[in-house]
Tab-separated table of C-alpha atoms and ligand atoms in Angstrom:
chain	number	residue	atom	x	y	z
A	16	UNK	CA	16.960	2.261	5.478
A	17	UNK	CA	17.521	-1.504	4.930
A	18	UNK	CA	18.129	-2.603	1.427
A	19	UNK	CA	17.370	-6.210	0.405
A	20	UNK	CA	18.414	-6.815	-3.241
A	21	UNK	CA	16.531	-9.838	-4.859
A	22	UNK	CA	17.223	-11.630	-8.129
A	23	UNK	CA	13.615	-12.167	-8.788
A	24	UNK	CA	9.987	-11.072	-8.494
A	25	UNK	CA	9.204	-14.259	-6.438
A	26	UNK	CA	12.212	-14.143	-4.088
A	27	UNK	CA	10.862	-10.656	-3.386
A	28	UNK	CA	7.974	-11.719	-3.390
A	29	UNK	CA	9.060	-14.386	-0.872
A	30	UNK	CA	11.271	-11.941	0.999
A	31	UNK	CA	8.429	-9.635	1.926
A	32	UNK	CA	6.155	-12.626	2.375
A	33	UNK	CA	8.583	-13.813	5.767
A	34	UNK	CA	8.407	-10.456	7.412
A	35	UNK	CA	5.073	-10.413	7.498
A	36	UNK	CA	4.714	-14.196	8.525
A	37	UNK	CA	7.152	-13.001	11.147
A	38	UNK	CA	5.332	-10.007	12.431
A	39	UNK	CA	2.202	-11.934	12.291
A	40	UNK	CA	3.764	-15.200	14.626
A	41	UNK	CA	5.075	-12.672	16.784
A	42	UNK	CA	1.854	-10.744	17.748
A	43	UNK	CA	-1.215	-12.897	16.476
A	44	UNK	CA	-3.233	-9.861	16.790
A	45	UNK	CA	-1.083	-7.495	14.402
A	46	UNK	CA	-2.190	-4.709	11.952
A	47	UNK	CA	-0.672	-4.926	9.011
A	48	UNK	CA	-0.826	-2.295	6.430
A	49	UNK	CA	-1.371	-3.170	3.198
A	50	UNK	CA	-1.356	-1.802	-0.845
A	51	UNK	CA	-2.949	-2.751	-3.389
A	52	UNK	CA	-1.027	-2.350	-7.082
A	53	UNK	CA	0.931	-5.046	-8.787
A	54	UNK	CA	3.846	-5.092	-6.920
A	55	UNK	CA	2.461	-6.639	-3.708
A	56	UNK	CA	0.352	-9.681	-5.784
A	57	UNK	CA	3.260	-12.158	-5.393
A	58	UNK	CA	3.311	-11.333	-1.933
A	59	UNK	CA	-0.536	-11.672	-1.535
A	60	UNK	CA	0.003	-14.834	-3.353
A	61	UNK	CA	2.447	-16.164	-0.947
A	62	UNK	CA	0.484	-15.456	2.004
A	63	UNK	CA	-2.507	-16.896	0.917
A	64	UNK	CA	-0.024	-20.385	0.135
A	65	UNK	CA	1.186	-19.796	3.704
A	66	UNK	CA	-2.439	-19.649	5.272
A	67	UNK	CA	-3.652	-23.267	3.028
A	68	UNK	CA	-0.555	-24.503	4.061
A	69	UNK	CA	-1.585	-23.700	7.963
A	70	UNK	CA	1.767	-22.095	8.440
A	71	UNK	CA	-0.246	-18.855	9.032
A	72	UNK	CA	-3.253	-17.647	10.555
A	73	UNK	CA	-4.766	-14.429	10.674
A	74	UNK	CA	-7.433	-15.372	12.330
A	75	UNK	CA	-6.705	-12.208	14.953
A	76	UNK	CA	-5.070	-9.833	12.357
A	77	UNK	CA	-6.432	-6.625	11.708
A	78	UNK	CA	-5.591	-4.843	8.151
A	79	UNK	CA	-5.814	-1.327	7.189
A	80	UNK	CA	-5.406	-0.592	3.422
A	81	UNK	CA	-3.462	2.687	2.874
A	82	UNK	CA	-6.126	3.896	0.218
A	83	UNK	CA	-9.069	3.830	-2.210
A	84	UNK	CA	-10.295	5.883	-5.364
A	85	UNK	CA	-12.914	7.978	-4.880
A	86	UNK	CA	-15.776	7.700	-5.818
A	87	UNK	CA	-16.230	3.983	-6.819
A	88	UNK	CA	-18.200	0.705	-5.876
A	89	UNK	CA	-16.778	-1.930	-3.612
A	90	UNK	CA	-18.428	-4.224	-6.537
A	91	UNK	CA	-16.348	-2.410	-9.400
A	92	UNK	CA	-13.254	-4.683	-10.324
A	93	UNK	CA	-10.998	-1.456	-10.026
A	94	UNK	CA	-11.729	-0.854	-6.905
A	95	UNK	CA	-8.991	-1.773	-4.214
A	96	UNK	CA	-11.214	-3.179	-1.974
A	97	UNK	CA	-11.863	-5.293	-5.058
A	98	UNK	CA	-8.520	-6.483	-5.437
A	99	UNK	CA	-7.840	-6.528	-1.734
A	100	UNK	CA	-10.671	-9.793	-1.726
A	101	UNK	CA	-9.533	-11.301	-5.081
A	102	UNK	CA	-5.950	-11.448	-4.253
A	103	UNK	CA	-6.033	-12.125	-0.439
A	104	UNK	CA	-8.631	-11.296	1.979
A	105	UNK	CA	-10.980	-14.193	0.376
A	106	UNK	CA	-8.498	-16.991	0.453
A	107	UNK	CA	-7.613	-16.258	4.063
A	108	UNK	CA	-8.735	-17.006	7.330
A	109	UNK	CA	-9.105	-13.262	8.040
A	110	UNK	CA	-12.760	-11.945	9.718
A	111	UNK	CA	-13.243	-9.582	6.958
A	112	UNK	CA	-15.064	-7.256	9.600
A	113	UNK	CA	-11.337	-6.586	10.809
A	114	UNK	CA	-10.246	-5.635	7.201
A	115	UNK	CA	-10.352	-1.911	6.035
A	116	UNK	CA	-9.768	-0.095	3.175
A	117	UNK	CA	-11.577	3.622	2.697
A	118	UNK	CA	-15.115	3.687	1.603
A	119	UNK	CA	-15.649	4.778	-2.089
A	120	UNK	CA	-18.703	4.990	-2.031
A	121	UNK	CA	-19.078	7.211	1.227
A	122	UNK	CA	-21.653	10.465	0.614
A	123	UNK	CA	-19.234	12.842	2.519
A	124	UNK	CA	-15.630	12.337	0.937
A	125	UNK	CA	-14.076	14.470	4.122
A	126	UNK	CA	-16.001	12.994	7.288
A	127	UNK	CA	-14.934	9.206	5.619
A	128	UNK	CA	-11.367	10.198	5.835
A	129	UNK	CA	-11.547	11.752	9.446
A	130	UNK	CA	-13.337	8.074	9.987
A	131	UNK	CA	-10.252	6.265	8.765
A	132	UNK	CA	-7.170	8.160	10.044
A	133	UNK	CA	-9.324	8.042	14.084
A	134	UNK	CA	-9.580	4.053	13.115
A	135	UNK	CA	-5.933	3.544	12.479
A	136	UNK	CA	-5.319	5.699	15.819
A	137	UNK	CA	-8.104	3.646	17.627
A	138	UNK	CA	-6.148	0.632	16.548
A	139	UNK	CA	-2.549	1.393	18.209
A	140	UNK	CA	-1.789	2.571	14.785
A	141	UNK	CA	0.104	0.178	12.482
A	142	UNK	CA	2.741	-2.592	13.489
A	143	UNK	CA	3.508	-3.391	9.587
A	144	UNK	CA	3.021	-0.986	6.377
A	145	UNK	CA	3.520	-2.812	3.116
A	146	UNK	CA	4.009	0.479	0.399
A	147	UNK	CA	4.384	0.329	-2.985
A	148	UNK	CA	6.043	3.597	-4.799
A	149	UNK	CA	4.622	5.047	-8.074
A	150	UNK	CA	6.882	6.020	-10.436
A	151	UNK	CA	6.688	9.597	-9.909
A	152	UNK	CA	7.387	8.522	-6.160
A	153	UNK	CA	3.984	8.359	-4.985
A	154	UNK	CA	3.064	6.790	-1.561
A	155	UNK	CA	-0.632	5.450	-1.472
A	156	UNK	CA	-2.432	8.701	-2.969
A	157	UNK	CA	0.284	11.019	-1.481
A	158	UNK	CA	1.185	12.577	-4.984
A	159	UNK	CA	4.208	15.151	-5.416
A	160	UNK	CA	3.235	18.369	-3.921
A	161	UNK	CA	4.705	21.372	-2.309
A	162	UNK	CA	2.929	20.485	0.605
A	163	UNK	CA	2.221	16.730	1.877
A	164	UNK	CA	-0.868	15.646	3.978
A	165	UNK	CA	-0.449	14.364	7.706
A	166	UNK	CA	-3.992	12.676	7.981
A	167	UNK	CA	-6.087	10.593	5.815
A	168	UNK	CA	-7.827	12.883	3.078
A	169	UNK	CA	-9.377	13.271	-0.055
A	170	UNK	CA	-6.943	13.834	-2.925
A	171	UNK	CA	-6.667	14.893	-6.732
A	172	UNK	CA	-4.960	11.995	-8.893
A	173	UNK	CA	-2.185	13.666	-10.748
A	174	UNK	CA	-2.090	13.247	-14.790
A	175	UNK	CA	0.882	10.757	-14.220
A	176	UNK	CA	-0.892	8.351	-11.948
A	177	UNK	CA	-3.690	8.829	-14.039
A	178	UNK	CA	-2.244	7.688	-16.856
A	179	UNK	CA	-0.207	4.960	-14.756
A	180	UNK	CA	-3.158	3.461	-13.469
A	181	UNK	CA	-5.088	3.689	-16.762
A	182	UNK	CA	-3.545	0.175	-17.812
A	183	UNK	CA	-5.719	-0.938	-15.495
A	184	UNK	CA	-9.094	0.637	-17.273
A	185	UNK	CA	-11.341	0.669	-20.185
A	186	UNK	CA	-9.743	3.763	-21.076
A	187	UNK	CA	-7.984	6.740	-18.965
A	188	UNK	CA	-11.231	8.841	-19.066
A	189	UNK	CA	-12.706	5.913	-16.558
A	190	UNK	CA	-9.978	6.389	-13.999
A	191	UNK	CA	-11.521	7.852	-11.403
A	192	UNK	CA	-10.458	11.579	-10.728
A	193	UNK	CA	-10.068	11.312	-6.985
A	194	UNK	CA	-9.092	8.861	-4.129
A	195	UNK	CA	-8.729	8.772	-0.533
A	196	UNK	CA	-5.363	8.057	0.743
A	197	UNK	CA	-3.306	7.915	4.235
A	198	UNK	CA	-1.262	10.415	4.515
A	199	UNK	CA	2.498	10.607	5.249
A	200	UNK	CA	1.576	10.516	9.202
A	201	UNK	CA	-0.726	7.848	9.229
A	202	UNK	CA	1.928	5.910	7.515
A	203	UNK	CA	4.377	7.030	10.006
A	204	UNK	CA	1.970	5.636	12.752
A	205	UNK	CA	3.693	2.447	11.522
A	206	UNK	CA	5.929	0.564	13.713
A	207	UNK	CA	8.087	-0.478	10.674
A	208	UNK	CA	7.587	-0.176	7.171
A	209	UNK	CA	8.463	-2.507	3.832
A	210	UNK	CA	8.616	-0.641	0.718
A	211	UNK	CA	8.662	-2.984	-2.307
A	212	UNK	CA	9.649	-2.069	-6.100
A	213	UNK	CA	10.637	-3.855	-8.793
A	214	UNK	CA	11.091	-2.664	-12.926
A	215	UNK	CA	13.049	-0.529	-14.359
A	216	UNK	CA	10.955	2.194	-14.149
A	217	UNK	CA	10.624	2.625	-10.252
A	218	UNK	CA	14.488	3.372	-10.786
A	219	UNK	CA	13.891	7.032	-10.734
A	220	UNK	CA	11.899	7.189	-7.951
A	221	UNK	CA	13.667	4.889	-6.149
A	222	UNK	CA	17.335	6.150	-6.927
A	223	UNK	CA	15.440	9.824	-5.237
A	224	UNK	CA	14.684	7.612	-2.395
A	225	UNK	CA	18.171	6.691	-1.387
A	226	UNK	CA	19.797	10.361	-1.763
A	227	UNK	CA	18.757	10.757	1.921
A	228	UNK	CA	17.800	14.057	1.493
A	229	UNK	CA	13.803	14.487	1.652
A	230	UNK	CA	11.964	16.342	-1.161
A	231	UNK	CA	8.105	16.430	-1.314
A	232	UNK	CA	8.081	16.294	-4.732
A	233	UNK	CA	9.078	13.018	-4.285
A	234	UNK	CA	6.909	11.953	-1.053
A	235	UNK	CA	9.155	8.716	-1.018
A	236	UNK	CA	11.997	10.434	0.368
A	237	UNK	CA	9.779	11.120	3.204
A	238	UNK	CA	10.856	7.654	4.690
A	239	UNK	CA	13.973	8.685	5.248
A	240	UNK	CA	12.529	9.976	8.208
A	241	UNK	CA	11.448	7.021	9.510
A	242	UNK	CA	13.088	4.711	11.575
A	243	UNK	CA	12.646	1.013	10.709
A	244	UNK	CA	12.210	0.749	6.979
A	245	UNK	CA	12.903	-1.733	4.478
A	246	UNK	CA	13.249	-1.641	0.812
A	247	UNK	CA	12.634	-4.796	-0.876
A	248	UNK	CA	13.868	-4.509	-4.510
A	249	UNK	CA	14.955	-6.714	-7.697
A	250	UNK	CA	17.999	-5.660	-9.327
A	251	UNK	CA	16.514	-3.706	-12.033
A	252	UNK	CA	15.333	-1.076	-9.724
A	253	UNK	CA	19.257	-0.240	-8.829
A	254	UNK	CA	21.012	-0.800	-11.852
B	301	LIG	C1	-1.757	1.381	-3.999
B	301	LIG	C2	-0.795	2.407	-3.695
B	301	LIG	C3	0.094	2.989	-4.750
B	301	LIG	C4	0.969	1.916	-5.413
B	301	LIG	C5	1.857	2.537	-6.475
B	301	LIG	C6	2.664	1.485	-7.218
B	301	LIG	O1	-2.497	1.035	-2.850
B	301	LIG	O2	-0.747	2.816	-2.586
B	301	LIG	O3	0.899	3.971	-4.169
B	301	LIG	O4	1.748	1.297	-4.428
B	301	LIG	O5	1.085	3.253	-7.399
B	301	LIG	O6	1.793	0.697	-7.975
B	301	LIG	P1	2.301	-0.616	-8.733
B	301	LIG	O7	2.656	-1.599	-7.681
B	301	LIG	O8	1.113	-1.057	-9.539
B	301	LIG	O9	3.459	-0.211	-9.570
């Protein structure tokens, strides 16, 4: 794994925000993976400076968003495909028919996940993954288990990310229960991966990360496995 240490938010921010300006000017027509979460709004934010600027286009980019709660309205502010618009996909020069993110709001939970994972195959699979990692070293919805997923699929939130993600929330009661998620082989489709995390408390999950030794109660460590990662971190995270 490649380890970029940053000083600040913004420089990783920044940091994350040239890879993907580099993937994208070296195949216009890239699929970029991409999270939703706090982490990655700096990024988002740079991208979208990048695009006004006409540095970037993504005028032939494809995106595939790694997951979505379940169930819940495209029109509900919590919902990722929510953020995904507010923080990037409207303030780009993206055709948002080539931007996906699960369907919430989908009657059959199951067939919508066999949908996404044959997508992301019909696609090539993934050139660029942008991952965020939960505290208890969650990867999209890919919560600790005994057993992790391989495909896309419908998934129990766990009490921690519940109560994570409440912050977010009127109150934890409206978080909803479920979510769709990639699972650890449709984010291995991925040509190379960035994982970013910053604050102190992504240390634990992060430290679990860099034992090199892979534990699915911490589906982080999974990446281990995989060869062309990169965690982007501030200093906080390793200290
Ligand atoms: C979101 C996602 C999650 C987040 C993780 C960290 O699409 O996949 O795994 O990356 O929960 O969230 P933040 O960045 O809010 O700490």
């Amino acid at each position: 794994m490649n380890i970029i240490v940053c000083k600040s938010y913004d420089e990783m921010s920044q940091r994350a925000a040239q890879m993907v300006a580099a993937q994208i000017k070296s195949k216009p027509s890239s699929v970029i993976g991409l999270a939703t979460g706090s982490t990655p709004e700096g990024l988002y934010a740079q991208l979208v400076e990048m695009c006004k600027n006409g540095e970037l286009s993504f005028k032939d980019v494809t995106t595939v968003n790694l997951d979505e709660y379940y169930p819940i309205n495209p029109t509900n502010d919590q919902s990722y495909r929510y953020f995904m618009n507010y923080h990037l996909f409207d303030h780009l020069d993206i055709d948002k028919a080539n931007t996906n993110v699960p369907d919430g709001t989908a009657a059959d939970p199951v067939a919508e996940a066999h949908r996404y994972e044959q997508k992301i195959t019909d696609l090539g699979g993934i050139d660029l993954q942008i991952l965020g990692i939960g505290r208890n070293g969650h990867i999209g919805f890919n919560e600790p288990d005994q057993k992790l997923m391989l495909d896309t699929h419908v998934t129990d939130l766990t009490p921690d990310t519940i109560d994570a993600n409440s912050r977010f929330f009127a109150s934890a009661n409206d978080v909803p229960r479920q979510a769709l998620t990639m699972g650890m082989g449709s984010i291995f489709k991925a040509k190379s991966i960035i994982i970013m995390a910053t604050g102190a408390n992504k240390k634990k999950a992060v430290s679990a990360m860099l034992e090199r030794t892979v534990d699915t109660s911490f589906p982080a460590t999974m990446l281990n496995f995989h060869p062309n990662v990169t965690l982007i971190c501030t200093a906080d995270v390793l200290e």
